CSV table of C-alpha atoms in Angstrom, one decimal:
chain,number,residue,atom,x,y,z
A,492,UNK,CA,169.0,119.4,59.3
A,493,UNK,CA,167.9,115.8,59.5
A,494,UNK,CA,167.3,114.3,62.9
A,495,UNK,CA,167.1,110.6,63.6
A,496,UNK,CA,165.4,108.8,66.5
A,497,UNK,CA,167.8,107.5,69.0
A,498,UNK,CA,168.3,103.8,69.0
A,499,UNK,CA,170.1,103.7,72.3
A,500,UNK,CA,168.7,101.5,75.0
A,501,UNK,CA,166.7,103.3,77.8
A,502,UNK,CA,165.9,106.3,75.6
A,503,UNK,CA,162.2,106.7,74.9
A,504,UNK,CA,160.7,108.9,72.3
A,505,UNK,CA,158.2,111.6,73.5
A,506,UNK,CA,155.2,110.9,71.3
A,507,UNK,CA,151.7,112.1,71.9
A,508,UNK,CA,149.0,109.5,72.3
A,509,UNK,CA,147.1,108.7,69.2
A,510,UNK,CA,143.3,108.2,68.9
A,511,UNK,CA,143.9,104.5,68.6
A,512,UNK,CA,145.1,104.5,72.2
A,513,UNK,CA,142.3,103.2,74.6
A,514,UNK,CA,141.4,104.4,78.1
A,515,UNK,CA,138.6,102.8,80.4
A,516,UNK,CA,137.5,101.5,83.8
A,517,UNK,CA,138.8,98.4,85.2
A,518,UNK,CA,136.1,95.8,86.3
A,519,UNK,CA,136.8,96.7,90.0
A,520,UNK,CA,136.3,100.4,89.3
A,521,UNK,CA,133.1,99.8,87.6
A,522,UNK,CA,131.7,97.7,90.4
A,523,UNK,CA,132.7,100.4,92.9
A,524,UNK,CA,130.8,103.0,90.9
A,525,UNK,CA,127.8,100.8,90.6
A,526,UNK,CA,127.9,100.1,94.4
A,527,UNK,CA,128.1,103.9,95.2
A,528,UNK,CA,125.1,104.6,92.8
A,529,UNK,CA,123.1,101.8,94.5
A,530,UNK,CA,123.9,103.3,97.9
A,531,UNK,CA,122.8,106.7,96.8
A,532,UNK,CA,119.5,105.5,95.4
A,533,UNK,CA,118.9,103.5,98.6
A,534,UNK,CA,119.4,106.8,100.6
A,535,UNK,CA,117.3,108.9,98.3
A,536,UNK,CA,114.3,106.5,97.9
A,537,UNK,CA,112.9,106.8,101.5
A,538,UNK,CA,113.4,110.7,101.2
A,539,UNK,CA,111.3,110.7,98.0
A,540,UNK,CA,108.7,108.4,99.4
A,541,UNK,CA,108.5,110.5,102.6
A,542,UNK,CA,108.1,113.7,100.4
A,543,UNK,CA,105.4,112.2,98.4
A,544,UNK,CA,103.5,111.0,101.5
A,545,UNK,CA,103.9,114.4,103.0
A,546,UNK,CA,102.3,115.9,99.9
A,547,UNK,CA,99.5,113.4,100.0
A,548,UNK,CA,98.9,114.1,103.6
A,549,UNK,CA,98.8,117.9,102.9
A,550,UNK,CA,96.2,117.4,100.2
A,551,UNK,CA,94.2,115.2,102.5
A,552,UNK,CA,94.3,117.8,105.3
A,553,UNK,CA,93.3,120.5,102.7
A,554,UNK,CA,90.3,118.4,101.7
A,555,UNK,CA,89.1,118.1,105.3
A,556,UNK,CA,89.6,121.9,105.7
A,557,UNK,CA,87.5,122.5,102.6
A,558,UNK,CA,84.8,120.4,104.2
A,559,UNK,CA,85.0,122.3,107.4
A,560,UNK,CA,84.7,125.6,105.5
A,561,UNK,CA,81.7,124.2,103.6
A,562,UNK,CA,80.0,123.2,106.9
A,563,UNK,CA,80.4,126.7,108.1
A,564,UNK,CA,79.1,128.1,104.9
A,565,UNK,CA,76.1,125.8,105.0
A,566,UNK,CA,75.4,126.9,108.5
A,567,UNK,CA,75.7,130.5,107.6
A,568,UNK,CA,73.3,130.1,104.7
A,569,UNK,CA,70.8,128.3,107.0
A,570,UNK,CA,70.5,130.2,110.2
A,571,UNK,CA,73.5,128.5,111.8
A,572,UNK,CA,71.9,125.1,111.3
A,573,UNK,CA,74.0,122.2,109.9
A,574,UNK,CA,72.4,119.4,107.8
A,575,UNK,CA,71.4,116.0,109.3
A,576,UNK,CA,73.6,113.0,109.0
A,577,UNK,CA,70.9,111.4,106.8
A,578,UNK,CA,67.2,111.7,106.5
A,579,UNK,CA,66.9,108.0,106.6
A,580,UNK,CA,67.2,105.0,104.2
A,581,UNK,CA,66.1,104.7,100.7
A,582,UNK,CA,63.6,107.1,99.4
A,583,UNK,CA,61.5,107.6,102.4
A,584,UNK,CA,61.7,109.6,105.7
A,585,UNK,CA,62.4,113.0,104.2
A,586,UNK,CA,62.9,115.9,106.5
A,587,UNK,CA,59.6,117.6,106.8
A,588,UNK,CA,60.6,120.9,108.3
A,589,UNK,CA,63.6,123.2,108.4
A,590,UNK,CA,66.1,124.4,105.8
A,591,UNK,CA,67.0,120.8,104.8
A,592,UNK,CA,63.4,119.5,104.2
A,593,UNK,CA,62.4,117.4,101.3
A,594,UNK,CA,65.6,115.4,101.1
A,595,UNK,CA,65.2,111.6,100.7
A,596,UNK,CA,68.1,109.2,100.7
A,597,UNK,CA,71.0,111.8,100.7
A,598,UNK,CA,74.0,111.8,103.0
A,599,UNK,CA,75.3,114.8,104.8
A,600,UNK,CA,78.0,115.6,102.2
A,601,UNK,CA,75.4,116.2,99.6
A,602,UNK,CA,74.6,119.5,101.3
A,603,UNK,CA,78.1,120.7,101.1
A,604,UNK,CA,78.4,120.5,97.3
A,605,UNK,CA,77.5,124.2,96.6
A,606,UNK,CA,80.4,125.3,98.9
A,607,UNK,CA,83.1,123.1,97.3
A,608,UNK,CA,82.5,124.3,93.8
A,609,UNK,CA,80.1,121.6,92.8
A,610,UNK,CA,76.9,123.5,92.3
A,611,UNK,CA,76.2,121.7,89.1
A,612,UNK,CA,76.0,118.2,90.8
A,613,UNK,CA,73.8,119.8,93.5
A,614,UNK,CA,71.5,121.3,90.8
A,615,UNK,CA,71.3,117.9,89.0
A,616,UNK,CA,69.7,116.4,92.2
A,617,UNK,CA,67.0,119.1,92.3
A,618,UNK,CA,63.5,117.8,91.5
A,619,UNK,CA,61.0,120.6,92.3
A,620,UNK,CA,61.7,124.2,93.0
A,621,UNK,CA,63.5,124.7,96.3
A,622,UNK,CA,62.8,121.1,97.5
A,623,UNK,CA,65.8,118.8,97.1
A,624,UNK,CA,65.6,115.2,96.5
A,625,UNK,CA,68.4,112.7,95.9
A,626,UNK,CA,67.6,110.5,93.0
A,627,UNK,CA,67.2,106.8,93.6
A,628,UNK,CA,70.2,104.6,92.7
A,629,UNK,CA,69.5,104.4,89.0
A,630,UNK,CA,71.8,105.1,86.0
A,631,UNK,CA,72.4,108.9,85.9
A,632,UNK,CA,71.9,109.6,89.6
A,633,UNK,CA,73.8,112.5,90.8
A,634,UNK,CA,75.3,110.3,93.6
A,635,UNK,CA,77.1,108.4,90.9
A,636,UNK,CA,79.3,111.3,90.1
A,637,UNK,CA,82.8,111.6,91.7
A,638,UNK,CA,84.0,114.6,93.6
A,639,UNK,CA,87.7,115.1,94.0
A,640,UNK,CA,87.4,116.9,97.3
A,641,UNK,CA,85.9,113.7,98.8
A,642,UNK,CA,88.9,111.6,97.8
A,643,UNK,CA,92.1,111.0,99.8
A,644,UNK,CA,95.2,110.4,97.7
A,645,UNK,CA,96.6,107.9,100.3
A,646,UNK,CA,93.4,105.7,100.3
A,647,UNK,CA,94.7,102.1,99.5
A,648,UNK,CA,91.6,100.8,97.8
A,649,UNK,CA,92.3,102.2,94.4
A,650,UNK,CA,89.6,104.8,94.7
A,651,UNK,CA,91.7,107.4,92.8
A,652,UNK,CA,91.6,105.4,89.7
A,653,UNK,CA,87.8,105.6,89.3
A,654,UNK,CA,86.4,107.8,92.0
A,655,UNK,CA,84.2,104.9,93.0
A,656,UNK,CA,84.6,102.2,95.6
A,657,UNK,CA,86.3,98.9,94.7
A,658,UNK,CA,83.8,96.8,96.7
A,659,UNK,CA,80.6,95.7,94.8
A,660,UNK,CA,78.4,94.9,97.7
A,661,UNK,CA,75.0,96.7,97.4
A,662,UNK,CA,76.1,98.1,94.0
A,663,UNK,CA,78.4,100.6,95.8
A,664,UNK,CA,80.9,100.4,93.0
A,665,UNK,CA,78.5,102.6,90.9
A,666,UNK,CA,78.4,105.4,93.4
A,667,UNK,CA,80.8,108.3,94.0
A,668,UNK,CA,83.1,107.4,96.9
A,669,UNK,CA,84.0,109.4,100.0
A,670,UNK,CA,87.3,109.0,102.0
A,671,UNK,CA,85.9,111.2,104.7
A,672,UNK,CA,83.2,110.7,107.3
A,673,UNK,CA,81.0,113.0,109.5
A,674,UNK,CA,80.7,112.6,113.2
A,675,UNK,CA,77.4,111.0,114.1
A,676,UNK,CA,77.6,112.5,117.6
A,677,UNK,CA,77.5,116.0,116.0
A,678,UNK,CA,75.3,115.5,112.9
A,679,UNK,CA,72.9,112.9,114.5
A,680,UNK,CA,70.6,113.0,117.4
A,681,UNK,CA,71.9,110.2,119.7
A,682,UNK,CA,69.1,110.7,122.4
A,683,UNK,CA,66.2,110.2,120.0
A,684,UNK,CA,64.0,107.1,120.5
A,685,UNK,CA,64.4,105.4,117.2
A,686,UNK,CA,67.4,104.8,114.9
A,687,UNK,CA,65.7,106.7,112.1
A,688,UNK,CA,65.2,109.8,114.3
A,689,UNK,CA,68.8,109.6,115.5
A,690,UNK,CA,70.0,110.3,112.1
A,691,UNK,CA,68.2,113.6,111.8
A,692,UNK,CA,70.3,115.9,114.0
A,693,UNK,CA,70.3,119.2,112.3
A,694,UNK,CA,72.9,120.6,114.7
A,695,UNK,CA,73.4,124.3,115.4
A,696,UNK,CA,76.6,126.2,115.7
A,697,UNK,CA,74.8,128.2,118.5
A,698,UNK,CA,73.8,125.2,120.8
A,699,UNK,CA,75.6,121.9,119.6
A,700,UNK,CA,79.1,122.7,120.8
A,701,UNK,CA,79.1,123.5,124.5
A,702,UNK,CA,82.6,121.9,124.7
A,703,UNK,CA,83.8,124.4,122.1
A,704,UNK,CA,84.3,124.1,118.3
A,705,UNK,CA,88.1,123.8,118.7
A,706,UNK,CA,87.7,120.8,120.9
A,707,UNK,CA,85.2,118.8,118.8
A,708,UNK,CA,86.0,116.6,115.8
A,709,UNK,CA,83.6,117.2,112.9
A,710,UNK,CA,85.2,115.0,110.1
A,711,UNK,CA,87.9,112.4,109.8
A,712,UNK,CA,89.1,109.8,107.4
A,713,UNK,CA,87.6,106.5,106.4
A,714,UNK,CA,88.5,104.0,103.7
A,715,UNK,CA,86.3,104.1,100.5
A,716,UNK,CA,85.8,100.3,101.0
A,717,UNK,CA,86.3,98.4,104.1
A,718,UNK,CA,85.7,94.8,105.4
A,719,UNK,CA,87.1,91.5,106.5
A,720,UNK,CA,85.7,89.0,103.9
A,721,UNK,CA,88.9,89.1,101.7
A,722,UNK,CA,87.3,89.8,98.3
A,723,UNK,CA,85.9,93.1,96.8
A,724,UNK,CA,83.0,91.1,95.5
A,725,UNK,CA,82.0,89.6,98.8
A,726,UNK,CA,79.1,90.5,101.0
A,727,UNK,CA,79.6,93.0,103.8
A,728,UNK,CA,82.6,94.7,102.4
A,729,UNK,CA,81.1,98.1,103.2
A,730,UNK,CA,81.7,101.3,101.2
A,731,UNK,CA,81.7,105.0,102.2
A,732,UNK,CA,79.7,107.1,99.8
A,733,UNK,CA,79.3,110.8,99.7
A,734,UNK,CA,75.7,110.8,98.3
A,735,UNK,CA,74.1,107.7,99.7
A,736,UNK,CA,72.5,108.0,103.2
A,737,UNK,CA,71.7,104.2,103.5
A,738,UNK,CA,72.6,102.0,106.5
A,739,UNK,CA,75.7,100.3,105.2
A,740,UNK,CA,77.1,103.1,103.0
A,741,UNK,CA,76.7,106.2,105.0
A,742,UNK,CA,79.8,108.4,105.3
A,743,UNK,CA,79.8,108.6,109.1
A,744,UNK,CA,81.8,107.5,112.2
A,745,UNK,CA,81.1,107.2,115.9
A,746,UNK,CA,78.1,105.1,115.2
A,747,UNK,CA,80.2,102.2,116.5
A,748,UNK,CA,78.5,99.7,114.2
A,749,UNK,CA,79.7,98.4,110.7
A,750,UNK,CA,76.2,99.2,109.2
A,751,UNK,CA,75.9,102.8,110.0
A,752,UNK,CA,72.6,102.6,111.7
A,753,UNK,CA,72.6,103.8,115.4
A,754,UNK,CA,70.5,101.1,117.0
A,755,UNK,CA,71.7,102.0,120.5
A,756,UNK,CA,70.4,105.2,122.2
A,757,UNK,CA,72.7,107.7,123.8
A,758,UNK,CA,76.1,109.2,123.4
A,759,UNK,CA,78.4,106.2,123.2
A,760,UNK,CA,82.3,106.6,123.5
A,761,UNK,CA,83.5,106.8,119.9
A,762,UNK,CA,85.8,104.0,118.8
A,763,UNK,CA,89.4,104.9,118.1
A,764,UNK,CA,90.7,104.8,114.5
A,765,UNK,CA,92.6,102.0,112.9
A,766,UNK,CA,96.1,102.5,111.5
A,767,UNK,CA,96.5,101.3,107.9
A,768,UNK,CA,94.5,98.1,108.1
A,769,UNK,CA,94.2,95.9,105.1
A,770,UNK,CA,90.9,97.0,103.5
A,771,UNK,CA,89.9,93.4,102.5
A,772,UNK,CA,90.9,91.4,105.6
A,773,UNK,CA,90.9,93.4,108.8
A,774,UNK,CA,89.1,96.7,108.2
A,775,UNK,CA,86.3,97.6,110.6
A,776,UNK,CA,83.8,99.9,109.1
A,777,UNK,CA,82.6,100.8,112.6
A,778,UNK,CA,85.9,102.7,113.2
A,779,UNK,CA,87.6,105.4,111.2
A,780,UNK,CA,90.8,104.4,109.5
A,781,UNK,CA,93.6,106.0,107.5
A,782,UNK,CA,96.6,104.9,105.4
A,783,UNK,CA,98.7,107.8,106.6
A,784,UNK,CA,101.6,106.7,108.8
A,785,UNK,CA,101.6,107.7,112.4
A,786,UNK,CA,98.5,109.8,112.5
A,787,UNK,CA,95.0,110.3,111.1
A,788,UNK,CA,93.8,113.6,109.8
A,789,UNK,CA,90.8,115.3,111.3
A,790,UNK,CA,88.8,118.6,110.9
A,791,UNK,CA,87.6,120.3,114.0
A,792,UNK,CA,84.3,122.1,114.2
A,793,UNK,CA,86.2,125.5,114.1
A,794,UNK,CA,87.2,124.6,110.6
A,795,UNK,CA,90.8,123.9,111.4
A,796,UNK,CA,92.6,120.6,110.4
A,797,UNK,CA,95.2,118.7,112.3
A,798,UNK,CA,96.7,115.2,112.7
A,799,UNK,CA,95.8,113.0,115.6
A,800,UNK,CA,98.2,110.2,116.7
A,801,UNK,CA,96.8,106.6,116.5
A,802,UNK,CA,98.2,106.1,120.0
A,803,UNK,CA,95.8,108.7,121.3
A,804,UNK,CA,94.2,107.5,124.6
A,805,UNK,CA,90.7,106.1,123.8
A,806,UNK,CA,89.2,108.3,126.5
A,807,UNK,CA,90.6,111.4,125.0
A,808,UNK,CA,89.4,110.5,121.5
A,809,UNK,CA,86.0,109.9,123.0
A,810,UNK,CA,86.0,113.4,124.5
A,811,UNK,CA,87.0,114.9,121.3
A,812,UNK,CA,84.2,113.3,119.3
A,813,UNK,CA,81.5,114.1,121.9
A,814,UNK,CA,80.5,117.9,121.5
A,815,UNK,CA,78.8,118.3,124.8
A,816,UNK,CA,80.2,115.9,127.5
A,817,UNK,CA,81.9,118.7,129.3
A,818,UNK,CA,85.1,116.8,129.9
A,819,UNK,CA,88.5,118.6,130.0
A,820,UNK,CA,90.9,117.5,127.2
A,821,UNK,CA,94.6,117.5,127.9
A,822,UNK,CA,96.7,119.8,125.7
A,823,UNK,CA,99.1,117.1,124.5
A,824,UNK,CA,96.6,115.3,122.3
């Protein structure tokens, strides 16, 4: 039977939509969706950044713990004796006695290389049997090599790109950088009569820490390059180098001077660290510094790592850095 469509007014035919029919968002709906996406991104971005910084801080803390373990391993291998902060400047003033004799120009971190899986670099610096000597700063020097354990991922100077300082002063940009520094009040001998002798501490785990290893800071952070001159090619933009024990490039803190030579005799109160200074315009090499927000990472002499607030009382910081002052440290630091 044939059926015809109704032509009566008000009666609509029941037809399915064809593929020529078009559906879509209106402009208002599209703007609403874009706004919602923008809000979600704005909410997620700080969380992503915080997660990345937390990961960087964890890696930095782990690096410091590795240095703490290396220090204990070096002490165990050498009758509980730790290496000196530096045997002196240049290629002179080698240690003449003890387990670290025969070293010229090397910084304290050189001695930790075998205990952070860098035996090859350590061996490259050997010159004669069991005597160790850091090569002078010529092409091919072991001190030019970069070591990942010495680099903090949050350092703002771009050191992760090359493993070397950005500052060119003194040719530092050829050397392997360090983002960590050793405590002069521990690895030095502040009561010695000359600046050179004050660098040759050879501390002992048996006698150096009467305040306790859990109450003494062994290592902390320092920028790979640091100064106030405003340009990486300017003079006196100091660098922190793991292998060079020279005056302006020594990986140390608590010396309280931009060139890391202790010209003042005695145990001075260590200067508190800087929080995220601009490394070219207001960074003071005489102080420790870190780009981590809220707190700087440290390694204690017992090998443990922790974060210390930048707002720490200067007296408390001084107590923590001095291994033998006998002062009681509050529990809330």
